[in-house]
Short mmCIF file of C-alpha atoms and ligand atoms in Angstrom, two decimals:
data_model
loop_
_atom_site.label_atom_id
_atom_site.label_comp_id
_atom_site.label_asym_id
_atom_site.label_seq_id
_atom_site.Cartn_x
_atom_site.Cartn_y
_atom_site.Cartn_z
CA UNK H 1 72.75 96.87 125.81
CA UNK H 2 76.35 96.87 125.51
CA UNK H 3 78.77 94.39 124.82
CA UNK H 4 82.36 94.21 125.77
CA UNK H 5 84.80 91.71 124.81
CA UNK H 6 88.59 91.32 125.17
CA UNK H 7 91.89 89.17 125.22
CA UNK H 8 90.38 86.68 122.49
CA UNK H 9 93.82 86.82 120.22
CA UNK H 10 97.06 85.28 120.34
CA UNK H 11 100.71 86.26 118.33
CA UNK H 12 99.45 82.98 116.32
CA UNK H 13 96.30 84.55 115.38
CA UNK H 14 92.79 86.01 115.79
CA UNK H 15 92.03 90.09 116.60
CA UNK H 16 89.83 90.73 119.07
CA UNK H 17 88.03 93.51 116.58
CA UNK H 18 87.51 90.77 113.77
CA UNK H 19 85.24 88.85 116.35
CA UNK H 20 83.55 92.06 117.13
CA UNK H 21 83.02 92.36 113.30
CA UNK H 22 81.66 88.60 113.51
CA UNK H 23 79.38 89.49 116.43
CA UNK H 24 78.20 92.43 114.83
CA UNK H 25 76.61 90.40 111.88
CA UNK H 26 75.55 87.56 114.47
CA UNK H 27 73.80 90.30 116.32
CA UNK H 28 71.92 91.58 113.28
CA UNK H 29 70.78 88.06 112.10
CA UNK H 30 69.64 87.52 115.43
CA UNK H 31 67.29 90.46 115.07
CA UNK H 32 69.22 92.58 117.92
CA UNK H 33 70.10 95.89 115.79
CA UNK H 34 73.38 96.96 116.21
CA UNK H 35 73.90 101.16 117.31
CA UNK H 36 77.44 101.53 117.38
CA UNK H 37 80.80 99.64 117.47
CA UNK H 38 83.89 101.15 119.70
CA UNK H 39 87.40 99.85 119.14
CA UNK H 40 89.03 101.10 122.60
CA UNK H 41 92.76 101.24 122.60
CA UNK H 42 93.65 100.72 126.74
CA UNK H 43 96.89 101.52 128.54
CA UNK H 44 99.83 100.87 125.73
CA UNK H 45 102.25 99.74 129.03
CA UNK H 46 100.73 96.78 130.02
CA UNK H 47 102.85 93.80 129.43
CA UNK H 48 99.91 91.50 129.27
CA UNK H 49 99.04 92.88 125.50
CA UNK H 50 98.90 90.83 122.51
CA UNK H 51 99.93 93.63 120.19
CA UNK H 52 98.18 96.91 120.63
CA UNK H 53 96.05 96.07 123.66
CA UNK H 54 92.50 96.77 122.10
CA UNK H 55 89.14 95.41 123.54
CA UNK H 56 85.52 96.49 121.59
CA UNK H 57 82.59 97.43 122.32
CA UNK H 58 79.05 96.98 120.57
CA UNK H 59 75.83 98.87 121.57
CA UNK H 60 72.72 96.63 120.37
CA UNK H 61 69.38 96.98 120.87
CA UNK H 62 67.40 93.83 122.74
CA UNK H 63 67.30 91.09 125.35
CA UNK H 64 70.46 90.86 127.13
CA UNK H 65 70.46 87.05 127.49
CA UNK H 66 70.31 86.49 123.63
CA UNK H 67 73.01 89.12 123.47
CA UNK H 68 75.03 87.76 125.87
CA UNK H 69 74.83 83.67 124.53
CA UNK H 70 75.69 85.60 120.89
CA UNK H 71 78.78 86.77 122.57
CA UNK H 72 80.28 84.07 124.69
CA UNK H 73 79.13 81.76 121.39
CA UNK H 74 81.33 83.97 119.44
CA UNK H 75 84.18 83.72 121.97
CA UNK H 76 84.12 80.40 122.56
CA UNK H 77 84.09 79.39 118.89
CA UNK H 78 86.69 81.70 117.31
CA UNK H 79 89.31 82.86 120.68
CA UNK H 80 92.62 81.24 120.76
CA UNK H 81 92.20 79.49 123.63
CA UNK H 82 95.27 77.25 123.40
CA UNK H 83 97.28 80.47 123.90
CA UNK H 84 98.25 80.76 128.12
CA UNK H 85 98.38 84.17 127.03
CA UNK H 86 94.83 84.06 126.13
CA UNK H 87 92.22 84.98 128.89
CA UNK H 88 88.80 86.20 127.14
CA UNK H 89 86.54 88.27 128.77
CA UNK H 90 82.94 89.18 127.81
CA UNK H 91 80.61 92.05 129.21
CA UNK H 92 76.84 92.43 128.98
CA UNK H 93 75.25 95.46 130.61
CA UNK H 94 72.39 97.23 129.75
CA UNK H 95 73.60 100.65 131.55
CA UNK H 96 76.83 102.24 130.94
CA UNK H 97 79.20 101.77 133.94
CA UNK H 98 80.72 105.36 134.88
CA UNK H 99 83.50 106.25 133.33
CA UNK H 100 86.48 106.19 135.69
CA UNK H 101 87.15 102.79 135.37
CA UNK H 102 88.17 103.45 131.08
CA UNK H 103 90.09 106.18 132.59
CA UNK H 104 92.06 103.67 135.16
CA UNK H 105 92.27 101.16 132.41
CA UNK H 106 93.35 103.86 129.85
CA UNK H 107 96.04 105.53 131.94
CA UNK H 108 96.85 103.37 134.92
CA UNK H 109 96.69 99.39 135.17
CA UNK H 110 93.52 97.75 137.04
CA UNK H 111 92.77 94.35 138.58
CA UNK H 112 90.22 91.55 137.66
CA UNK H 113 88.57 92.13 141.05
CA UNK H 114 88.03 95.64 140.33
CA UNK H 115 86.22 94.91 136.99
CA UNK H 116 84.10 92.66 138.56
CA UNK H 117 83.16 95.13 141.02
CA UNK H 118 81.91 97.22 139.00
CA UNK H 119 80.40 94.82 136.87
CA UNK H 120 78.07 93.85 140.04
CA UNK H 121 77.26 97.43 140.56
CA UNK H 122 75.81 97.66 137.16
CA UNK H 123 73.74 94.46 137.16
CA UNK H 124 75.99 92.92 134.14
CA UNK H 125 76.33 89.64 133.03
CA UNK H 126 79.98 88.71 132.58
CA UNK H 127 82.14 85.79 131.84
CA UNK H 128 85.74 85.32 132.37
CA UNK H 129 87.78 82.86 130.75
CA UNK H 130 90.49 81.30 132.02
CA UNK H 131 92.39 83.58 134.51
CA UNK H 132 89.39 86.04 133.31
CA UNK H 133 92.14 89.10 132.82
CA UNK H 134 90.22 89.70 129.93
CA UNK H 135 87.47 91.39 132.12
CA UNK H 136 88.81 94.36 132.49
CA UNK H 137 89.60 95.36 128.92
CA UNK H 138 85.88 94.07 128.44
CA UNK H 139 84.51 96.02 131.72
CA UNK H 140 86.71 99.57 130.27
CA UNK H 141 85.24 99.24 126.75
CA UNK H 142 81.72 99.31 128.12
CA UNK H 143 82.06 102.41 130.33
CA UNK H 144 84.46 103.76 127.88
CA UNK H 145 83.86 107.79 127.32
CA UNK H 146 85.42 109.20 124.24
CA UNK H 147 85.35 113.03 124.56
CA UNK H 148 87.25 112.73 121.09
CA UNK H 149 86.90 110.17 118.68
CA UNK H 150 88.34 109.03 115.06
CA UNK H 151 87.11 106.14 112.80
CA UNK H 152 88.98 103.21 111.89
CA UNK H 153 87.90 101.29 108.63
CA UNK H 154 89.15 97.08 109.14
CA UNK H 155 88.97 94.70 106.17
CA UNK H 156 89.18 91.23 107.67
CA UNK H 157 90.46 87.79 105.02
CA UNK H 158 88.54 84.86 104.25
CA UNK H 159 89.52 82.30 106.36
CA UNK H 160 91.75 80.09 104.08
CA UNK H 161 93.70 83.24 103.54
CA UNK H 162 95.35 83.46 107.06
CA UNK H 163 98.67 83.43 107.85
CA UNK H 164 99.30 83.74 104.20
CA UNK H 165 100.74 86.54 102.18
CA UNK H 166 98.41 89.56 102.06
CA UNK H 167 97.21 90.84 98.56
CA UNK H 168 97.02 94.55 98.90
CA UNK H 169 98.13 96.67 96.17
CA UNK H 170 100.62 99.28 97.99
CA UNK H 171 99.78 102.05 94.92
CA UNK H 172 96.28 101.94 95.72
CA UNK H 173 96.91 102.29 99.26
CA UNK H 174 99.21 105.27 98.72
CA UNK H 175 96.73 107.08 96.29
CA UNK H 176 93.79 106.35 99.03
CA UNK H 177 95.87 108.39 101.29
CA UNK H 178 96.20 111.62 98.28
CA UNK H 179 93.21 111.41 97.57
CA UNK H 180 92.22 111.58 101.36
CA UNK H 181 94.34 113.28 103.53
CA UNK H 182 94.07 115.06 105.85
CA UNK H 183 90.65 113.60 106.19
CA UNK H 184 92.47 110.38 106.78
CA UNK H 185 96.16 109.41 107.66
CA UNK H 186 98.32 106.28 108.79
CA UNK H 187 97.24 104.68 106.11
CA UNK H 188 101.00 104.64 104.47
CA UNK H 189 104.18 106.88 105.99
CA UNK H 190 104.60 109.54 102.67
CA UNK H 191 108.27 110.80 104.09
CA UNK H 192 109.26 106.89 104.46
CA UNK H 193 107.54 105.14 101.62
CA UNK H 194 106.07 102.80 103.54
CA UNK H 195 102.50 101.01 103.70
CA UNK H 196 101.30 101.27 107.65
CA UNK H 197 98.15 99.97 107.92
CA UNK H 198 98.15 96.26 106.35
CA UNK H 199 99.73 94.15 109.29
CA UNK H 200 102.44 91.44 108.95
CA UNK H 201 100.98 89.19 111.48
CA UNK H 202 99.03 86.26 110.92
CA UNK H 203 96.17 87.99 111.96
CA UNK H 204 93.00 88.15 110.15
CA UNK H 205 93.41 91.76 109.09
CA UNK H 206 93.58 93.18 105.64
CA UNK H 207 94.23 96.42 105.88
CA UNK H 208 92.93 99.18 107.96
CA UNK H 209 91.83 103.08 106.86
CA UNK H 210 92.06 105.75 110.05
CA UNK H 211 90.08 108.99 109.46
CA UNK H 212 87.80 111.36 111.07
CA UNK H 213 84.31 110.06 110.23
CA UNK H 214 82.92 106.84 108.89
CA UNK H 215 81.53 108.44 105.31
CA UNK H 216 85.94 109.53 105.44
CA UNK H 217 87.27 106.07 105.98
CA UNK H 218 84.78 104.75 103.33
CA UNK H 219 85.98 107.07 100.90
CA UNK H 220 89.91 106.05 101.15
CA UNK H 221 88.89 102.37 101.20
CA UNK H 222 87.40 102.62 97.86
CA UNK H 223 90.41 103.27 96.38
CA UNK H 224 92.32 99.88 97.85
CA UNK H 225 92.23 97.33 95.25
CA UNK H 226 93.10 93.69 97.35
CA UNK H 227 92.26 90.64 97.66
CA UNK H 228 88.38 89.88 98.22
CA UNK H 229 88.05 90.89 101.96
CA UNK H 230 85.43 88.25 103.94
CA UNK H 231 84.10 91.39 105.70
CA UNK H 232 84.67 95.23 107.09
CA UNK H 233 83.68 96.83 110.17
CA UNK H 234 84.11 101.02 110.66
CA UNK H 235 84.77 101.42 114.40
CA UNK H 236 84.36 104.65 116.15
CA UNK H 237 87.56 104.67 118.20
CA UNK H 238 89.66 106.61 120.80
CA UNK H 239 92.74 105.96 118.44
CA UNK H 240 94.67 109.15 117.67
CA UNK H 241 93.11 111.44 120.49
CA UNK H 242 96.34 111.60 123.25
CA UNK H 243 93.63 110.15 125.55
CA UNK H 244 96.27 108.36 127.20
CA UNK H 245 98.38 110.93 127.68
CA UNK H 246 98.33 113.01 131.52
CA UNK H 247 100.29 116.41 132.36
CA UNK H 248 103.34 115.08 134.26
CA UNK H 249 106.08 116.73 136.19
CA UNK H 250 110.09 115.42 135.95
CA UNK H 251 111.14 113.02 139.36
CA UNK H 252 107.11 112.45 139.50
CA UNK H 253 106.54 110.11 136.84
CA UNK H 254 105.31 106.94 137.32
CA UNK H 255 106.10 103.46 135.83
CA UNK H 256 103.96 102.55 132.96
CA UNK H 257 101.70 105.73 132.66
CA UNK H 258 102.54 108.53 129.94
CA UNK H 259 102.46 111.96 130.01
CA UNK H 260 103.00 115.27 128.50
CA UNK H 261 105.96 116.54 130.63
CA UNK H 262 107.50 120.40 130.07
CA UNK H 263 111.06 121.23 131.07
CA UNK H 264 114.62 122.72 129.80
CA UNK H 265 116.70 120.66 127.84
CA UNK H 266 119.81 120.09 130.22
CA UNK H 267 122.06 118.20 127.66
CA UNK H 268 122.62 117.94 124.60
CA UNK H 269 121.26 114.45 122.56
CA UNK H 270 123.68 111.61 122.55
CA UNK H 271 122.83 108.47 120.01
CA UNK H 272 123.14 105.28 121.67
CA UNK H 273 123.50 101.85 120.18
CA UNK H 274 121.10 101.27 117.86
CA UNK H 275 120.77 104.17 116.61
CA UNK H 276 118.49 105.51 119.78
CA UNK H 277 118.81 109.11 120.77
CA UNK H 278 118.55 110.49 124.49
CA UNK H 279 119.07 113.77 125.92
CA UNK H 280 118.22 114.80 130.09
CA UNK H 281 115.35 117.59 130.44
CA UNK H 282 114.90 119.99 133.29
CA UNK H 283 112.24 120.64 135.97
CA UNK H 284 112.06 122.31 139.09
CA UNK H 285 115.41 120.37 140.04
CA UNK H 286 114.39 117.12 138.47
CA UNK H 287 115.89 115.35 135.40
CA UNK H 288 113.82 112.90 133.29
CA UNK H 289 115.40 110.81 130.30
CA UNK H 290 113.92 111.37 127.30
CA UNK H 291 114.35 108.87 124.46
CA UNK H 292 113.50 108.73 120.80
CA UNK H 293 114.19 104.98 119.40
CA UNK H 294 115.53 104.12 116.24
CA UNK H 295 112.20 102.86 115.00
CA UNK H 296 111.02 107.34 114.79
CA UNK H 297 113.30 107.60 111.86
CA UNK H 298 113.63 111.24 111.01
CA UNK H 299 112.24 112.18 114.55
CA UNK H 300 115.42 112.03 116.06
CA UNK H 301 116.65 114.61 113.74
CA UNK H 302 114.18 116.89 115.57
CA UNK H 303 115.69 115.83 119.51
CA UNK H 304 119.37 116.21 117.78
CA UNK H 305 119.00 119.63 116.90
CA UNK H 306 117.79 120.65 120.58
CA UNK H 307 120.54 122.15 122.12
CA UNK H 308 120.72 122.81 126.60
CA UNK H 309 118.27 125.87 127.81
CA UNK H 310 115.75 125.11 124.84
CA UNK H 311 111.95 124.49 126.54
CA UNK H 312 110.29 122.04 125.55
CA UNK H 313 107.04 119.64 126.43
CA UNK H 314 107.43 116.22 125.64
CA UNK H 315 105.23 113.35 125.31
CA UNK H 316 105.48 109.73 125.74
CA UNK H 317 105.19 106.43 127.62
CA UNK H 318 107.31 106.42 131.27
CA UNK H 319 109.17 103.06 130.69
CA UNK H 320 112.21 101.87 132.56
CA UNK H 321 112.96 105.18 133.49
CA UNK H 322 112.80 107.32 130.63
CA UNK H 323 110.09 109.40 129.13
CA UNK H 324 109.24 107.08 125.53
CA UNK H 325 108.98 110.18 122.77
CA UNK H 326 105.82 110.49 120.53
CA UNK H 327 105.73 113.96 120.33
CA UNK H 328 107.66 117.34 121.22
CA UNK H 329 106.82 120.93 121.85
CA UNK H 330 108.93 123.22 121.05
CA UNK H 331 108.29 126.31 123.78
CA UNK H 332 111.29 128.22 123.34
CA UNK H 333 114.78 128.24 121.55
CA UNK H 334 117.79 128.70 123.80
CA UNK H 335 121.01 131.11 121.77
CA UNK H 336 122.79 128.53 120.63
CA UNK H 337 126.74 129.33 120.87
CA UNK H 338 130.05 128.30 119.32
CA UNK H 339 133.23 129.12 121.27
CA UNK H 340 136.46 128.54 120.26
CA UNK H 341 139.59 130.02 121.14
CA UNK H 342 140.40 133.64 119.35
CA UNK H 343 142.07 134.51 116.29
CA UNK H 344 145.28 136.28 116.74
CA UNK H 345 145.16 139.46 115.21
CA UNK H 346 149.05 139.59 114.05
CA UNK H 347 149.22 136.30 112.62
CA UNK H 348 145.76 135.56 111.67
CA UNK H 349 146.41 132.16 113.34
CA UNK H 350 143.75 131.08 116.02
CA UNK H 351 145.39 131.20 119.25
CA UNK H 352 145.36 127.89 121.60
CA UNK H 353 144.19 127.45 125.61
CA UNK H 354 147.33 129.04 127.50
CA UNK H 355 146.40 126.76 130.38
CA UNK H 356 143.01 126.32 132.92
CA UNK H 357 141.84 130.00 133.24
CA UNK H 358 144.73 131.68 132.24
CA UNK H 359 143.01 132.99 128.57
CA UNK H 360 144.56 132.22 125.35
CA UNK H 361 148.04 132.28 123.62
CA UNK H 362 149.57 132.79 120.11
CA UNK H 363 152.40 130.08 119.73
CA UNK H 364 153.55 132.25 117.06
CA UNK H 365 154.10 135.77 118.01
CA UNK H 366 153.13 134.97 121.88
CA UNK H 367 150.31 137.54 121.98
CA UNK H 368 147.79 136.57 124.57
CA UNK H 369 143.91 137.20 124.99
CA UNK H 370 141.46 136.26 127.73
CA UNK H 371 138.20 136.48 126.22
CA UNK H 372 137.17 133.70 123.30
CA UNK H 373 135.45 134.05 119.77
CA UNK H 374 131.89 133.09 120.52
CA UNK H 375 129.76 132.70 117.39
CA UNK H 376 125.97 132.39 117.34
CA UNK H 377 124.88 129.34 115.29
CA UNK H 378 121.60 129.79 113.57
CA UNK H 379 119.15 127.28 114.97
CA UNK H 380 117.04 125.16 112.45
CA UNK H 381 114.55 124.25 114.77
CA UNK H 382 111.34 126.62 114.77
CA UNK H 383 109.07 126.35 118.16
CA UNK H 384 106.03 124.32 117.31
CA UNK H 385 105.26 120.32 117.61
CA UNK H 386 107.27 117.82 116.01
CA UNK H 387 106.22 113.84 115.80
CA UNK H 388 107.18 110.60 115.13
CA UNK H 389 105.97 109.32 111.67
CA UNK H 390 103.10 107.07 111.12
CA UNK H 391 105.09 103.70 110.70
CA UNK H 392 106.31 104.66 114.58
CA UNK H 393 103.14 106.26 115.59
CA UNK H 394 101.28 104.28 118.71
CA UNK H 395 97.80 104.05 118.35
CA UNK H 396 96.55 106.22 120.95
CA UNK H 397 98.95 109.07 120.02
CA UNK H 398 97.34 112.01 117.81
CA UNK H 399 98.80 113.03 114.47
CA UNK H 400 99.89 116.67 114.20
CA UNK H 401 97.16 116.33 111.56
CA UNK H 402 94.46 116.53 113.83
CA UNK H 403 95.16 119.88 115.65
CA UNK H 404 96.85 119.64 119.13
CA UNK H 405 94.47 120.00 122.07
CA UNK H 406 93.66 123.24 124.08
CA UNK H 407 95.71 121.92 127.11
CA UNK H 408 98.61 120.51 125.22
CA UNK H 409 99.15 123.68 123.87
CA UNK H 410 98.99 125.59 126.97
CA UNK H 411 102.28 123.16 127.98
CA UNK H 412 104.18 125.90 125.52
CA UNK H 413 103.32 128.72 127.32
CA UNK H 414 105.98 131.02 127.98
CA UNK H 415 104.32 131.51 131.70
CA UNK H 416 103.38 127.88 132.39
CA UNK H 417 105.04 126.47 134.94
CA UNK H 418 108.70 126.82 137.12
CA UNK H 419 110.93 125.82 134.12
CA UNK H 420 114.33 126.82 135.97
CA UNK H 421 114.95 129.61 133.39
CA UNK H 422 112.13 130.82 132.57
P1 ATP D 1 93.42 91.58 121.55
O1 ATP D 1 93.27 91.83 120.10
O2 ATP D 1 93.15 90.17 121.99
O3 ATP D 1 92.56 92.49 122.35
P2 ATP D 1 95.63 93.06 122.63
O4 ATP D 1 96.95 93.47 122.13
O5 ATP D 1 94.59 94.10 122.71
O6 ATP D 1 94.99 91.85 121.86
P3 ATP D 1 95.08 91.48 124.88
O7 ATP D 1 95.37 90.11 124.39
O8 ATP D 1 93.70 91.96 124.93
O9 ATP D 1 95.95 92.50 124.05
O10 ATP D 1 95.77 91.61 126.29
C1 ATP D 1 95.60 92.73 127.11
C2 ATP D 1 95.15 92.23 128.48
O11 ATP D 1 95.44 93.23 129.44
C3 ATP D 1 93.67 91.97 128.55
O12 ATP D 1 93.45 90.84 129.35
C4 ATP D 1 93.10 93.22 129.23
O13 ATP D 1 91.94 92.93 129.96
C5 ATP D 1 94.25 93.58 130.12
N1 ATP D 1 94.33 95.01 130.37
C6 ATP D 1 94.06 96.02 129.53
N2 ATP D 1 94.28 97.21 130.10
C7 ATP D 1 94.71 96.94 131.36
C8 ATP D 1 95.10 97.77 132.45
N3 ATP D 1 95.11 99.09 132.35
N4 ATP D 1 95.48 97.16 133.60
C9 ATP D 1 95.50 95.82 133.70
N5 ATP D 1 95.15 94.98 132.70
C10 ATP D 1 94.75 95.54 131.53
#
């Protein structure tokens, strides 16, 4: 059978993955063996998230009932209810619901009504809490279809621990990532020298150890020294695959979705208040707003030194009107030019603007020239992919460190698509 479950946690507490760690025990003692555990990340956009909008899933073998009074027992016990916020869903089904509704829930935003749906067409037993919103992170982690997939170690705290200082040793967490990496990553950002993956909310997380396999994950955690954790769960998760992420086309993008959009840069980036960075890219006529926050650190280095006529394919969240960045693709560097008005060649002075289109003039000797200095400035960038770092990474998005996918890469293509100068 398979078990989904969703919206059980509030800012004030609880994690919807810690009571699929609990479960996952329950499930066990209850003589229902458990096959797998899926921590599915859902559309980032929606505003009705707690924090990173996750629901789980758990595949267990025997008797739906007894699987399903585990579950709601679970949910009923440990879910902050109190929270208006709060809206638990839980899923029992003993086939797999077809995929497109993950996909809708991944990459578009879906109703309670069309959860249940398909929960009817697949026989499963389902309870909504509440205004039962929670159904449909619970109904897309069932039928959820991970063409790629990464681990994700959690350590969870005893219970009189919450809400209190965590204990993890930041050295150990750094040297888990040395001694891992590439095999693993997020655990800490290297280029900021920060720790990433213990939370600061009063959740009951410890830490948590991304990588590309379970026996991965397992390794890195053994070098954490922390406070006794109650329990761990590895999930096998969509996390770090760009499963969210669609091909999109500029003055097409819509509201809440994200995409991997190519185009010319059109201006050059301005920093905003903040510190946030923003340039315009070109496509076919169409401009799109492309943004790198403050949070992306060093990132923004990367969109600074783009200058107009560079390609480029860009990836990100569409949010109040402007592409969100995660990641850029560099396709193509434009010449990038200085020009400045002349040098005289009798005084050695550089000459000034005589006037709007009338050339250039020497306010010492009066010797006049039509045609600027133009000097080519060497360009730092290299074409290639550039991302955010891992303090400012969102969990869907994939690290450079995993490879970028077949069809990503064709966005760099010299011959993809009608880039206007291509
Ligand atoms: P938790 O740890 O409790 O899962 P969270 O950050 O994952 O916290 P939730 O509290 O689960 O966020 O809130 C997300 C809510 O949005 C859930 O009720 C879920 O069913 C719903 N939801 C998820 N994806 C979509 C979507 N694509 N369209 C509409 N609602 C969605």
């Amino acid at each position: 059978m398979w078990i989904g479950i969703d919206d059980t946690d509030s800012p004030a507490g609880m994690c919807t993955t810690y009571l699929g760690a609990v479960l996952v025990q329950r499930l066990a003692r209850a003589g229902l063996p458990v096959v797998g555990a899926r921590l599915v990340r859902l559309n980032p956009n929606v505003i009705h998230k707690t924090r990173g909008n996750a629901a789980i899933a758990i595949e267990a073998v025997g008797d739906s009932e007894t699987g399903f009074a585990l579950a709601t027992a679970c949910v009923e016990e440990l879910a902050e209810f109190d929270d208006e916020k709060t809206n638990p869903g839980v899923v029992v089904s003993s086939v797999r619901p077809p995929p497109d509704f993950y996909y809708a829930a991944l990459r578009d935003y879906c109703t309670v009504d069309e959860a249940v749906l398909v929960l009817e067409a697949a026989g499963a037993l389902y309870r909504g809490y509440k205004n039962r919103r929670g159904l449909i992170g619970a109904t897309a982690a069932i039928a959820s279809d991970f063409c790629d997939r990464t681990y994700e170690l959690l350590a969870y705290r005893k219970r009189p621990a919450w809400g209190t200082p965590r204990q993890v040793d930041a050295a150990s967490l750094f040297h888990a990532e040395e001694e891992t990496y590439p095999h693993t990553w997020d655990t800490v950002d290297r280029e900021n020298g920060v720790v990433v993956g213990v939370p600061h909310t009063p959740d009951p997380v410890l830490f948590g150890i991304r990588g590309e396999s379970p026996a991965w994950v397992k390794e890195a955690r053994s070098f954490v020294r922390s406070e006794e954790p109650a329990c761990e769960q590895v999930y096998a998760t969509n996390q770090g695959t760009d499963a969210h992420l669609i091909p999109g086309a500029a003055g097409t993008l819509l509201e809440g979705r994200s995409y991997l959009v190519r185009g010319t840069v059109a201006t050059a980036a301005a920093t905003g208040p903040g510190g946030h960075v923003s340039f315009l890219l070109a496509d076919c006529g169409a401009e799109l707003r492309c943004m790198a926050y403050e949070p992306t650190k060093g990132f923004r280095s990367v969109v600074r030194a783009l200058v107009p006529g560079d390609v480029v394919a860009a990836a990100g969240s569409y949010k109040g009107g402007s592409l969100n960045l995660e990641r850029l693709g560099v396709a193509r560097l434009a010449d990038a030019v200085r020009v400045r008005p002349p040098v005289c060649p009798a005084c050695k002075k550089r000459m000034t603007s005589a006037g709007t289109g009338k050339g250039y003039k020497c306010r010492i000797c009066g010797e006049r020239s039509r045609e600027p200095e133009t000097e080519r400035i060497e360009r730092l960038l290299r074409p290639g992919w550039y991302e955010v770092p891992p303090t400012a990474r969102r969990h869907l998005a994939r690290p450079l460190v995993r490879g970028v996918p077949a069809w990503e890469e064709a966005m760099l293509r010299p011959d993809r698509g009608c880039t206007g100068n291509i």
